[in-house]
Each structure stands twice: as structure tokens, then as C-alpha cells.
Amino acid sequence: MNQRGFMFLSAVFLTIIVAIMAQILLNANAKVQQRNSTLYLTAINLANEQFAILESGANINIPDEDLKSYNGVKENSEPVKFKVFPIPEDGNKYTVKVEWTVNGKTETLESTKIILTKNND
């Protein structure tokens, strides 16, 4: 009789431990996904900023501070650095390529747009 009670309590404690571990893993996964989406949105903003510079016809570089993202990064670690490459194609068509590296893995975003400058109107 005592043996059954012990087995039931063991099953309850095991279930509680597994539930706590699952919750910890799900929270960690959500933080990683949030950081990745933040980096992707930063890359989109940098590409749009580069298109605005191209549309203005100015020969401006994006400031180095705008090419770094501190979002989701621990205080003592290095910021994520982005590289922006405007690539002219046929006529007024431009492709902007944004690259960043996290944990040794390089991610890339490419966006293409037709730019009409004041000289082309």
C-alpha cells in the first residue's frame, strides 16, 4: 500500500520538474526569436535609409553608430555590426544588401528598388 503512494508522489514531482524545465526552455527560445526579429528589422531600416540617401542624390555614408545594434545584446559583449552595400543595376534600379554576423553565422537581407532622382524626373 505504501508503495503505490510513493509511486504517485514520484510521478507528480517528475511532472512538476518537467513542466518547469519546459517553461525555462520556451522562455529562452522566445528571447532568441525576439532578438533575431529585432536584428532583421534593423537591417530593413538600414536598407530603407540607404534607399533614401540614393533618392536624394547625395553621396552620404550611413554613420557608424547607425550600423550597430545593441538590442538583445548583453552589456559587456560586442554590438552586432551591419554592413550596407548599395549595388547599382540596370538604369535606375538599385539593390541594397545588408549583412550582419551573429555567433559566427552571417545573415543577409537584399532589397531592390527603382530610384528616381531629381535628375531623372
PDB file of C-alpha atoms in Angstrom:
ATOM      1  CA  MET A   1       0.000   0.000   0.000  1.00  0.00           C
ATOM      2  CA  ASN A   2       2.764   2.433   0.867  1.00  0.00           C
ATOM      3  CA  GLN A   3       4.496   1.601  -2.371  1.00  0.00           C
ATOM      4  CA  ARG A   4       1.614   2.932  -4.511  1.00  0.00           C
ATOM      5  CA  GLY A   5       1.577   6.242  -2.653  1.00  0.00           C
ATOM      6  CA  PHE A   6       5.285   6.638  -3.204  1.00  0.00           C
ATOM      7  CA  MET A   7       4.911   5.966  -6.955  1.00  0.00           C
ATOM      8  CA  PHE A   8       2.103   8.538  -7.241  1.00  0.00           C
ATOM      9  CA  LEU A   9       4.169  11.215  -5.479  1.00  0.00           C
ATOM     10  CA  SER A  10       7.157  10.404  -7.696  1.00  0.00           C
ATOM     11  CA  ALA A  11       5.013  10.870 -10.809  1.00  0.00           C
ATOM     12  CA  VAL A  12       3.690  14.216  -9.514  1.00  0.00           C
ATOM     13  CA  PHE A  13       7.167  15.533  -8.701  1.00  0.00           C
ATOM     14  CA  LEU A  14       8.543  14.323 -12.039  1.00  0.00           C
ATOM     15  CA  THR A  15       5.691  16.090 -13.868  1.00  0.00           C
ATOM     16  CA  ILE A  16       6.360  19.322 -11.969  1.00  0.00           C
ATOM     17  CA  ILE A  17      10.099  19.185 -12.746  1.00  0.00           C
ATOM     18  CA  VAL A  18       9.484  18.529 -16.447  1.00  0.00           C
ATOM     19  CA  ALA A  19       6.953  21.397 -16.610  1.00  0.00           C
ATOM     20  CA  ILE A  20       9.431  23.824 -15.033  1.00  0.00           C
ATOM     21  CA  MET A  21      12.209  22.762 -17.424  1.00  0.00           C
ATOM     22  CA  ALA A  22       9.884  23.135 -20.423  1.00  0.00           C
ATOM     23  CA  GLN A  23       8.916  26.651 -19.304  1.00  0.00           C
ATOM     24  CA  ILE A  24      12.589  27.660 -18.995  1.00  0.00           C
ATOM     25  CA  LEU A  25      13.359  26.355 -22.497  1.00  0.00           C
ATOM     26  CA  LEU A  26      10.332  28.088 -24.040  1.00  0.00           C
ATOM     27  CA  ASN A  27      11.308  31.426 -22.467  1.00  0.00           C
ATOM     28  CA  ALA A  28      14.877  31.097 -23.766  1.00  0.00           C
ATOM     29  CA  ASN A  29      13.610  30.295 -27.270  1.00  0.00           C
ATOM     30  CA  ALA A  30      11.287  33.321 -27.241  1.00  0.00           C
ATOM     31  CA  LYS A  31      14.185  35.629 -26.321  1.00  0.00           C
ATOM     32  CA  VAL A  32      16.304  34.284 -29.201  1.00  0.00           C
ATOM     33  CA  GLN A  33      13.439  34.739 -31.677  1.00  0.00           C
ATOM     34  CA  GLN A  34      12.815  38.289 -30.439  1.00  0.00           C
ATOM     35  CA  ARG A  35      16.493  39.171 -30.856  1.00  0.00           C
ATOM     36  CA  ASN A  36      16.569  37.733 -34.395  1.00  0.00           C
ATOM     37  CA  SER A  37      13.467  39.669 -35.426  1.00  0.00           C
ATOM     38  CA  THR A  38      14.945  42.858 -33.935  1.00  0.00           C
ATOM     39  CA  LEU A  39      18.133  42.390 -35.974  1.00  0.00           C
ATOM     40  CA  TYR A  40      16.092  41.727 -39.128  1.00  0.00           C
ATOM     41  CA  LEU A  41      14.041  44.903 -38.586  1.00  0.00           C
ATOM     42  CA  THR A  42      17.263  46.880 -38.036  1.00  0.00           C
ATOM     43  CA  ALA A  43      18.532  45.571 -41.394  1.00  0.00           C
ATOM     44  CA  ILE A  44      15.286  46.642 -43.115  1.00  0.00           C
ATOM     45  CA  ASN A  45      15.611  50.140 -41.614  1.00  0.00           C
ATOM     46  CA  LEU A  46      19.226  50.412 -42.798  1.00  0.00           C
ATOM     47  CA  ALA A  47      18.221  49.347 -46.326  1.00  0.00           C
ATOM     48  CA  ASN A  48      15.427  51.936 -46.378  1.00  0.00           C
ATOM     49  CA  GLU A  49      17.831  54.598 -45.118  1.00  0.00           C
ATOM     50  CA  GLN A  50      20.249  53.718 -47.938  1.00  0.00           C
ATOM     51  CA  PHE A  51      17.420  53.994 -50.500  1.00  0.00           C
ATOM     52  CA  ALA A  52      16.529  57.444 -49.108  1.00  0.00           C
ATOM     53  CA  ILE A  53      20.170  58.521 -49.491  1.00  0.00           C
ATOM     54  CA  LEU A  54      20.213  57.246 -53.077  1.00  0.00           C
ATOM     55  CA  GLU A  55      16.943  59.039 -53.871  1.00  0.00           C
ATOM     56  CA  SER A  56      18.306  62.320 -52.558  1.00  0.00           C
ATOM     57  CA  GLY A  57      21.272  62.037 -54.908  1.00  0.00           C
ATOM     58  CA  ALA A  58      23.647  62.790 -52.061  1.00  0.00           C
ATOM     59  CA  ASN A  59      26.929  60.993 -51.592  1.00  0.00           C
ATOM     60  CA  ILE A  60      26.488  60.229 -47.899  1.00  0.00           C
ATOM     61  CA  ASN A  61      27.586  57.243 -45.858  1.00  0.00           C
ATOM     62  CA  ILE A  62      25.424  55.884 -43.069  1.00  0.00           C
ATOM     63  CA  PRO A  63      27.061  56.842 -39.741  1.00  0.00           C
ATOM     64  CA  ASP A  64      28.874  54.028 -37.939  1.00  0.00           C
ATOM     65  CA  GLU A  65      26.600  54.335 -34.894  1.00  0.00           C
ATOM     66  CA  ASP A  66      23.576  53.524 -37.079  1.00  0.00           C
ATOM     67  CA  LEU A  67      25.327  50.378 -38.303  1.00  0.00           C
ATOM     68  CA  LYS A  68      25.389  48.834 -34.811  1.00  0.00           C
ATOM     69  CA  SER A  69      22.604  47.193 -32.864  1.00  0.00           C
ATOM     70  CA  TYR A  70      22.719  46.795 -29.102  1.00  0.00           C
ATOM     71  CA  ASN A  71      19.255  45.236 -28.921  1.00  0.00           C
ATOM     72  CA  GLY A  72      19.220  41.939 -27.100  1.00  0.00           C
ATOM     73  CA  VAL A  73      22.976  42.005 -26.510  1.00  0.00           C
ATOM     74  CA  LYS A  74      24.488  41.774 -23.044  1.00  0.00           C
ATOM     75  CA  GLU A  75      26.167  44.946 -21.805  1.00  0.00           C
ATOM     76  CA  ASN A  76      29.702  43.524 -21.819  1.00  0.00           C
ATOM     77  CA  SER A  77      29.509  41.943 -25.285  1.00  0.00           C
ATOM     78  CA  GLU A  78      30.263  43.479 -28.654  1.00  0.00           C
ATOM     79  CA  PRO A  79      27.368  45.079 -30.563  1.00  0.00           C
ATOM     80  CA  VAL A  80      26.119  43.461 -33.740  1.00  0.00           C
ATOM     81  CA  LYS A  81      27.657  45.342 -36.679  1.00  0.00           C
ATOM     82  CA  PHE A  82      25.897  45.691 -40.010  1.00  0.00           C
ATOM     83  CA  LYS A  83      27.434  46.216 -43.450  1.00  0.00           C
ATOM     84  CA  VAL A  84      25.394  48.006 -46.129  1.00  0.00           C
ATOM     85  CA  PHE A  85      26.208  47.606 -49.835  1.00  0.00           C
ATOM     86  CA  PRO A  86      24.293  49.640 -52.452  1.00  0.00           C
ATOM     87  CA  ILE A  87      24.576  47.808 -55.792  1.00  0.00           C
ATOM     88  CA  PRO A  88      23.567  49.720 -58.949  1.00  0.00           C
ATOM     89  CA  GLU A  89      21.867  47.593 -61.605  1.00  0.00           C
ATOM     90  CA  ASP A  90      20.140  48.415 -64.913  1.00  0.00           C
ATOM     91  CA  GLY A  91      19.201  52.074 -65.303  1.00  0.00           C
ATOM     92  CA  ASN A  92      17.623  53.396 -62.114  1.00  0.00           C
ATOM     93  CA  LYS A  93      17.352  50.016 -60.400  1.00  0.00           C
ATOM     94  CA  TYR A  94      19.363  49.517 -57.190  1.00  0.00           C
ATOM     95  CA  THR A  95      19.788  46.585 -54.849  1.00  0.00           C
ATOM     96  CA  VAL A  96      20.820  47.204 -51.265  1.00  0.00           C
ATOM     97  CA  LYS A  97      22.460  44.297 -49.479  1.00  0.00           C
ATOM     98  CA  VAL A  98      22.712  44.329 -45.666  1.00  0.00           C
ATOM     99  CA  GLU A  99      24.882  41.774 -43.857  1.00  0.00           C
ATOM    100  CA  TRP A 100      25.387  41.068 -40.158  1.00  0.00           C
ATOM    101  CA  THR A 101      27.047  38.265 -38.230  1.00  0.00           C
ATOM    102  CA  VAL A 102      25.793  36.695 -35.003  1.00  0.00           C
ATOM    103  CA  ASN A 103      27.586  33.796 -33.319  1.00  0.00           C
ATOM    104  CA  GLY A 104      29.696  33.184 -36.430  1.00  0.00           C
ATOM    105  CA  LYS A 105      26.639  32.916 -38.720  1.00  0.00           C
ATOM    106  CA  THR A 106      26.262  35.601 -41.394  1.00  0.00           C
ATOM    107  CA  GLU A 107      22.733  36.729 -42.214  1.00  0.00           C
ATOM    108  CA  THR A 108      21.850  38.707 -45.347  1.00  0.00           C
ATOM    109  CA  LEU A 109      18.950  40.888 -46.440  1.00  0.00           C
ATOM    110  CA  GLU A 110      18.611  42.077 -50.037  1.00  0.00           C
ATOM    111  CA  SER A 111      16.112  44.647 -51.230  1.00  0.00           C
ATOM    112  CA  THR A 112      15.643  46.056 -54.743  1.00  0.00           C
ATOM    113  CA  LYS A 113      14.044  49.364 -55.700  1.00  0.00           C
ATOM    114  CA  ILE A 114      13.828  51.689 -58.697  1.00  0.00           C
ATOM    115  CA  ILE A 115      15.267  55.054 -57.687  1.00  0.00           C
ATOM    116  CA  LEU A 116      14.091  58.211 -59.423  1.00  0.00           C
ATOM    117  CA  THR A 117      16.399  61.051 -58.524  1.00  0.00           C
ATOM    118  CA  LYS A 118      15.677  64.707 -59.235  1.00  0.00           C
ATOM    119  CA  ASN A 119      17.951  64.482 -62.267  1.00  0.00           C
ATOM    120  CA  ASN A 120      15.895  61.576 -63.724  1.00  0.00           C
ATOM    121  CA  ASP A 121      12.419  63.204 -63.436  1.00  0.00           C
TER     122      ASP A 121
END
